[in-house]
């Protein structure tokens, strides 16, 4: 079993791509959402769990869980020896490298495995999805349908994604 940890606020098709690739290598994947009281997420932990459960409904090889504290302690507690992380570009590398080595120092029994998503998701991030949606851009094809629906529910009629016409460029005088 491999753990795929993250914030998943919200989960994107890039994350789903990494889960899919992980399922080619590991029997089971546990998506583990970090409970971080210092962050103010768009979706609550409960909402993120529900979203991911819905995205993987019927797939018995994917489980969803939450954790707080050290990731390696969580991995040890659930009997996992592998952490999966996605790397989109070189810009991800430095932080991921630091994290993998720190995790190894904390618990050498746990290995980090990096996977690259499809090129078409290499620019995708949860932060950009939220920003684009809020500003009226389309996120279809970038997130699973359940996330699109939840984004609409979250922003309601106030969302420019639903109501407002596209922004017009303003002439610079
Ligand atoms: O989706 P994210 O925000 O890139 O995920 C980061 C995450 C949750 C994997 C990382 O912040 C984490 O593992 N946090 C748990 C605390 C911990 O173990 N910190 C030491 C890591 S070296």
mmCIF file of C-alpha atoms and ligand atoms in Angstrom:
data_model
loop_
_atom_site.group_PDB
_atom_site.id
_atom_site.type_symbol
_atom_site.label_atom_id
_atom_site.label_comp_id
_atom_site.label_asym_id
_atom_site.label_seq_id
_atom_site.Cartn_x
_atom_site.Cartn_y
_atom_site.Cartn_z
ATOM 1 C CA UNK A 1 0.000 0.000 0.000
ATOM 2 C CA UNK A 2 1.236 3.468 -0.860
ATOM 3 C CA UNK A 3 0.278 6.733 0.738
ATOM 4 C CA UNK A 4 -0.412 9.732 -1.455
ATOM 5 C CA UNK A 5 -0.336 12.696 0.937
ATOM 6 C CA UNK A 6 -1.278 16.287 0.268
ATOM 7 C CA UNK A 7 -3.619 19.185 0.856
ATOM 8 C CA UNK A 8 -5.970 18.354 -2.049
ATOM 9 C CA UNK A 9 -7.770 21.699 -1.797
ATOM 10 C CA UNK A 10 -9.266 20.603 -4.139
ATOM 11 C CA UNK A 11 -8.094 17.392 -5.807
ATOM 12 C CA UNK A 12 -7.287 17.933 -9.498
ATOM 13 C CA UNK A 13 -6.990 15.697 -12.524
ATOM 14 C CA UNK A 14 -3.221 15.898 -12.018
ATOM 15 C CA UNK A 15 -3.660 14.218 -8.626
ATOM 16 C CA UNK A 16 -5.992 11.617 -10.172
ATOM 17 C CA UNK A 17 -3.339 10.954 -12.805
ATOM 18 C CA UNK A 18 -0.767 10.235 -10.081
ATOM 19 C CA UNK A 19 -3.205 7.936 -8.237
ATOM 20 C CA UNK A 20 -3.820 6.070 -11.509
ATOM 21 C CA UNK A 21 -0.108 5.614 -12.105
ATOM 22 C CA UNK A 22 0.399 4.506 -8.495
ATOM 23 C CA UNK A 23 -2.252 1.816 -8.945
ATOM 24 C CA UNK A 24 -0.095 0.322 -11.703
ATOM 25 C CA UNK A 25 2.692 -0.186 -9.183
ATOM 26 C CA UNK A 26 0.950 -0.669 -5.841
ATOM 27 C CA UNK A 27 -2.051 -2.776 -4.877
ATOM 28 C CA UNK A 28 -3.705 -0.041 -2.855
ATOM 29 C CA UNK A 29 -3.383 3.718 -2.595
ATOM 30 C CA UNK A 30 -4.421 5.714 0.419
ATOM 31 C CA UNK A 31 -5.015 9.394 -0.304
ATOM 32 C CA UNK A 32 -4.079 11.128 2.958
ATOM 33 C CA UNK A 33 -5.256 14.691 3.519
ATOM 34 C CA UNK A 34 -3.187 16.825 5.867
ATOM 35 C CA UNK A 35 -5.212 18.499 8.606
ATOM 36 C CA UNK A 36 -3.401 21.811 8.912
ATOM 37 C CA UNK A 37 -4.920 24.293 11.392
ATOM 38 C CA UNK A 38 -2.532 27.025 10.174
ATOM 39 C CA UNK A 39 -4.008 27.066 6.680
ATOM 40 C CA UNK A 40 -7.385 28.448 5.670
ATOM 41 C CA UNK A 41 -8.483 26.016 2.980
ATOM 42 C CA UNK A 42 -11.365 26.614 0.570
ATOM 43 C CA UNK A 43 -12.806 23.170 1.289
ATOM 44 C CA UNK A 44 -12.962 21.811 4.821
ATOM 45 C CA UNK A 45 -11.244 18.511 5.533
ATOM 46 C CA UNK A 46 -14.660 16.814 5.631
ATOM 47 C CA UNK A 47 -15.557 18.285 2.236
ATOM 48 C CA UNK A 48 -12.245 17.161 0.749
ATOM 49 C CA UNK A 49 -12.746 13.637 2.089
ATOM 50 C CA UNK A 50 -16.268 13.534 0.609
ATOM 51 C CA UNK A 51 -15.041 14.865 -2.759
ATOM 52 C CA UNK A 52 -12.272 12.285 -3.064
ATOM 53 C CA UNK A 53 -14.590 9.475 -1.921
ATOM 54 C CA UNK A 54 -17.033 10.471 -4.632
ATOM 55 C CA UNK A 55 -14.296 10.673 -7.265
ATOM 56 C CA UNK A 56 -13.258 7.099 -6.390
ATOM 57 C CA UNK A 57 -16.662 5.632 -5.577
ATOM 58 C CA UNK A 58 -16.652 1.931 -6.441
ATOM 59 C CA UNK A 59 -12.867 1.705 -6.584
ATOM 60 C CA UNK A 60 -11.897 -0.539 -3.716
ATOM 61 C CA UNK A 61 -8.186 0.022 -4.239
ATOM 62 C CA UNK A 62 -8.331 3.700 -3.322
ATOM 63 C CA UNK A 63 -9.004 4.775 0.268
ATOM 64 C CA UNK A 64 -9.218 8.289 1.711
ATOM 65 C CA UNK A 65 -7.984 9.321 5.131
ATOM 66 C CA UNK A 66 -6.810 12.382 7.065
ATOM 67 C CA UNK A 67 -3.738 12.871 9.173
ATOM 68 C CA UNK A 68 -2.048 15.447 11.352
ATOM 69 C CA UNK A 69 1.475 15.561 12.711
ATOM 70 C CA UNK A 70 4.403 13.987 10.920
ATOM 71 C CA UNK A 71 3.672 12.176 7.682
ATOM 72 C CA UNK A 72 6.190 9.428 8.437
ATOM 73 C CA UNK A 73 4.492 8.751 11.787
ATOM 74 C CA UNK A 74 1.178 8.436 10.015
ATOM 75 C CA UNK A 75 2.699 6.113 7.400
ATOM 76 C CA UNK A 76 4.212 3.927 10.113
ATOM 77 C CA UNK A 77 0.935 3.840 12.053
ATOM 78 C CA UNK A 78 -1.038 2.569 9.043
ATOM 79 C CA UNK A 79 1.663 0.095 8.030
ATOM 80 C CA UNK A 80 2.724 1.813 4.813
ATOM 81 C CA UNK A 81 6.339 1.907 3.679
ATOM 82 C CA UNK A 82 5.938 4.066 0.586
ATOM 83 C CA UNK A 83 4.993 7.709 0.110
ATOM 84 C CA UNK A 84 4.057 8.767 -3.420
ATOM 85 C CA UNK A 85 4.533 12.347 -4.554
ATOM 86 C CA UNK A 86 3.951 13.896 -7.956
ATOM 87 C CA UNK A 87 6.586 16.061 -9.605
ATOM 88 C CA UNK A 88 5.314 18.398 -12.293
ATOM 89 C CA UNK A 89 8.390 20.396 -13.127
ATOM 90 C CA UNK A 90 11.881 21.235 -11.933
ATOM 91 C CA UNK A 91 10.310 23.916 -9.736
ATOM 92 C CA UNK A 92 8.712 21.173 -7.624
ATOM 93 C CA UNK A 93 11.943 19.308 -7.290
ATOM 94 C CA UNK A 94 13.772 21.301 -4.641
ATOM 95 C CA UNK A 95 10.995 21.233 -2.069
ATOM 96 C CA UNK A 96 10.176 17.592 -2.777
ATOM 97 C CA UNK A 97 13.843 16.637 -2.506
ATOM 98 C CA UNK A 98 14.128 18.360 0.880
ATOM 99 C CA UNK A 99 10.955 16.730 2.117
ATOM 100 C CA UNK A 100 11.960 13.248 0.941
ATOM 101 C CA UNK A 101 15.360 13.474 2.606
ATOM 102 C CA UNK A 102 13.931 14.865 5.830
ATOM 103 C CA UNK A 103 11.324 12.109 5.884
ATOM 104 C CA UNK A 104 14.058 9.551 5.287
ATOM 105 C CA UNK A 105 16.052 10.964 8.184
ATOM 106 C CA UNK A 106 12.968 10.821 10.400
ATOM 107 C CA UNK A 107 12.153 7.264 9.368
ATOM 108 C CA UNK A 108 14.556 5.392 7.072
ATOM 109 C CA UNK A 109 12.090 2.530 6.636
ATOM 110 C CA UNK A 110 9.785 4.709 4.563
ATOM 111 C CA UNK A 111 10.661 5.338 0.936
ATOM 112 C CA UNK A 112 9.429 8.243 -1.209
ATOM 113 C CA UNK A 113 8.547 7.429 -4.805
ATOM 114 C CA UNK A 114 8.143 10.262 -7.315
ATOM 115 C CA UNK A 115 5.867 10.077 -10.303
ATOM 116 C CA UNK A 116 5.366 12.469 -13.180
ATOM 117 C CA UNK A 117 1.844 13.259 -14.308
ATOM 118 C CA UNK A 118 0.845 13.456 -17.971
ATOM 119 C CA UNK A 119 2.398 16.484 -19.672
ATOM 120 C CA UNK A 120 -1.046 17.990 -20.085
ATOM 121 C CA UNK A 121 -1.244 18.418 -16.303
ATOM 122 C CA UNK A 122 2.272 19.705 -15.775
ATOM 123 C CA UNK A 123 1.067 23.282 -15.200
ATOM 124 C CA UNK A 124 -1.939 22.360 -13.093
ATOM 125 C CA UNK A 125 -2.294 23.165 -9.403
ATOM 126 C CA UNK A 126 -5.124 23.380 -6.882
ATOM 127 C CA UNK A 127 -4.280 27.042 -6.326
ATOM 128 C CA UNK A 128 -4.627 27.891 -10.031
ATOM 129 C CA UNK A 129 -7.875 25.930 -10.314
ATOM 130 C CA UNK A 130 -9.404 28.009 -7.498
ATOM 131 C CA UNK A 131 -8.150 31.274 -8.923
ATOM 132 C CA UNK A 132 -9.275 30.551 -12.476
ATOM 133 C CA UNK A 133 -12.719 29.403 -11.343
ATOM 134 C CA UNK A 134 -13.206 32.437 -9.085
ATOM 135 C CA UNK A 135 -12.311 34.767 -11.938
ATOM 136 C CA UNK A 136 -14.749 33.179 -14.344
ATOM 137 C CA UNK A 137 -12.474 30.782 -16.226
ATOM 138 C CA UNK A 138 -13.421 27.243 -17.157
ATOM 139 C CA UNK A 139 -11.870 24.386 -15.208
ATOM 140 C CA UNK A 140 -13.592 21.579 -17.122
ATOM 141 C CA UNK A 141 -11.091 18.831 -17.863
ATOM 142 C CA UNK A 142 -8.764 20.028 -15.117
ATOM 143 C CA UNK A 143 -10.738 18.662 -12.162
ATOM 144 C CA UNK A 144 -13.158 15.752 -11.743
ATOM 145 C CA UNK A 145 -16.854 16.676 -12.246
ATOM 146 C CA UNK A 146 -17.507 16.473 -8.481
ATOM 147 C CA UNK A 147 -14.996 19.268 -7.875
ATOM 148 C CA UNK A 148 -16.542 21.480 -10.543
ATOM 149 C CA UNK A 149 -19.936 20.965 -8.940
ATOM 150 C CA UNK A 150 -18.593 21.686 -5.460
ATOM 151 C CA UNK A 151 -16.847 24.844 -6.695
ATOM 152 C CA UNK A 152 -20.156 26.056 -8.136
ATOM 153 C CA UNK A 153 -21.933 25.275 -4.875
ATOM 154 C CA UNK A 154 -19.214 26.992 -2.865
ATOM 155 C CA UNK A 155 -19.226 30.224 -4.821
ATOM 156 C CA UNK A 156 -22.947 30.127 -5.588
ATOM 157 C CA UNK A 157 -24.510 32.835 -7.690
ATOM 158 C CA UNK A 158 -21.709 35.190 -6.675
ATOM 159 C CA UNK A 159 -19.300 33.295 -8.884
ATOM 160 C CA UNK A 160 -18.377 35.058 -12.105
ATOM 161 C CA UNK A 161 -17.834 31.576 -13.493
ATOM 162 C CA UNK A 162 -21.600 31.172 -13.639
ATOM 163 C CA UNK A 163 -23.083 34.603 -14.095
ATOM 164 C CA UNK A 164 -20.725 37.217 -15.361
ATOM 165 C CA UNK A 165 -19.619 37.818 -18.943
ATOM 166 C CA UNK A 166 -15.926 37.451 -19.686
ATOM 167 C CA UNK A 167 -13.716 40.369 -18.769
ATOM 168 C CA UNK A 168 -13.046 42.842 -21.603
ATOM 169 C CA UNK A 169 -9.561 44.151 -22.159
ATOM 170 C CA UNK A 170 -9.258 47.836 -21.303
ATOM 171 C CA UNK A 171 -7.528 50.162 -23.690
ATOM 172 C CA UNK A 172 -4.443 51.818 -22.261
ATOM 173 C CA UNK A 173 -4.455 55.534 -23.047
HETATM 174 O O1 LIG B 1 -0.264 19.121 -1.232
HETATM 175 P P1 LIG B 1 0.907 19.636 -0.464
HETATM 176 O O2 LIG B 1 0.500 20.857 0.327
HETATM 177 O O3 LIG B 1 2.105 19.874 -1.340
HETATM 178 O O4 LIG B 1 1.338 18.476 0.583
HETATM 179 C C1 LIG B 1 2.373 18.688 1.509
HETATM 180 C C2 LIG B 1 2.398 17.571 2.577
HETATM 181 C C3 LIG B 1 1.052 17.409 3.219
HETATM 182 C C4 LIG B 1 2.801 16.259 1.917
HETATM 183 C C5 LIG B 1 3.478 17.967 3.641
HETATM 184 O O5 LIG B 1 3.239 19.276 4.061
HETATM 185 C C6 LIG B 1 3.484 17.042 4.848
HETATM 186 O O6 LIG B 1 3.834 15.897 4.749
HETATM 187 N N1 LIG B 1 3.064 17.571 6.010
HETATM 188 C C7 LIG B 1 2.992 16.806 7.240
HETATM 189 C C8 LIG B 1 3.979 17.302 8.301
HETATM 190 C C9 LIG B 1 5.331 16.685 8.090
HETATM 191 O O7 LIG B 1 5.529 15.484 8.102
HETATM 192 N N2 LIG B 1 6.324 17.576 7.876
HETATM 193 C C10 LIG B 1 7.683 17.185 7.618
HETATM 194 C C11 LIG B 1 7.879 16.893 6.143
HETATM 195 S S1 LIG B 1 9.561 16.873 5.763
#
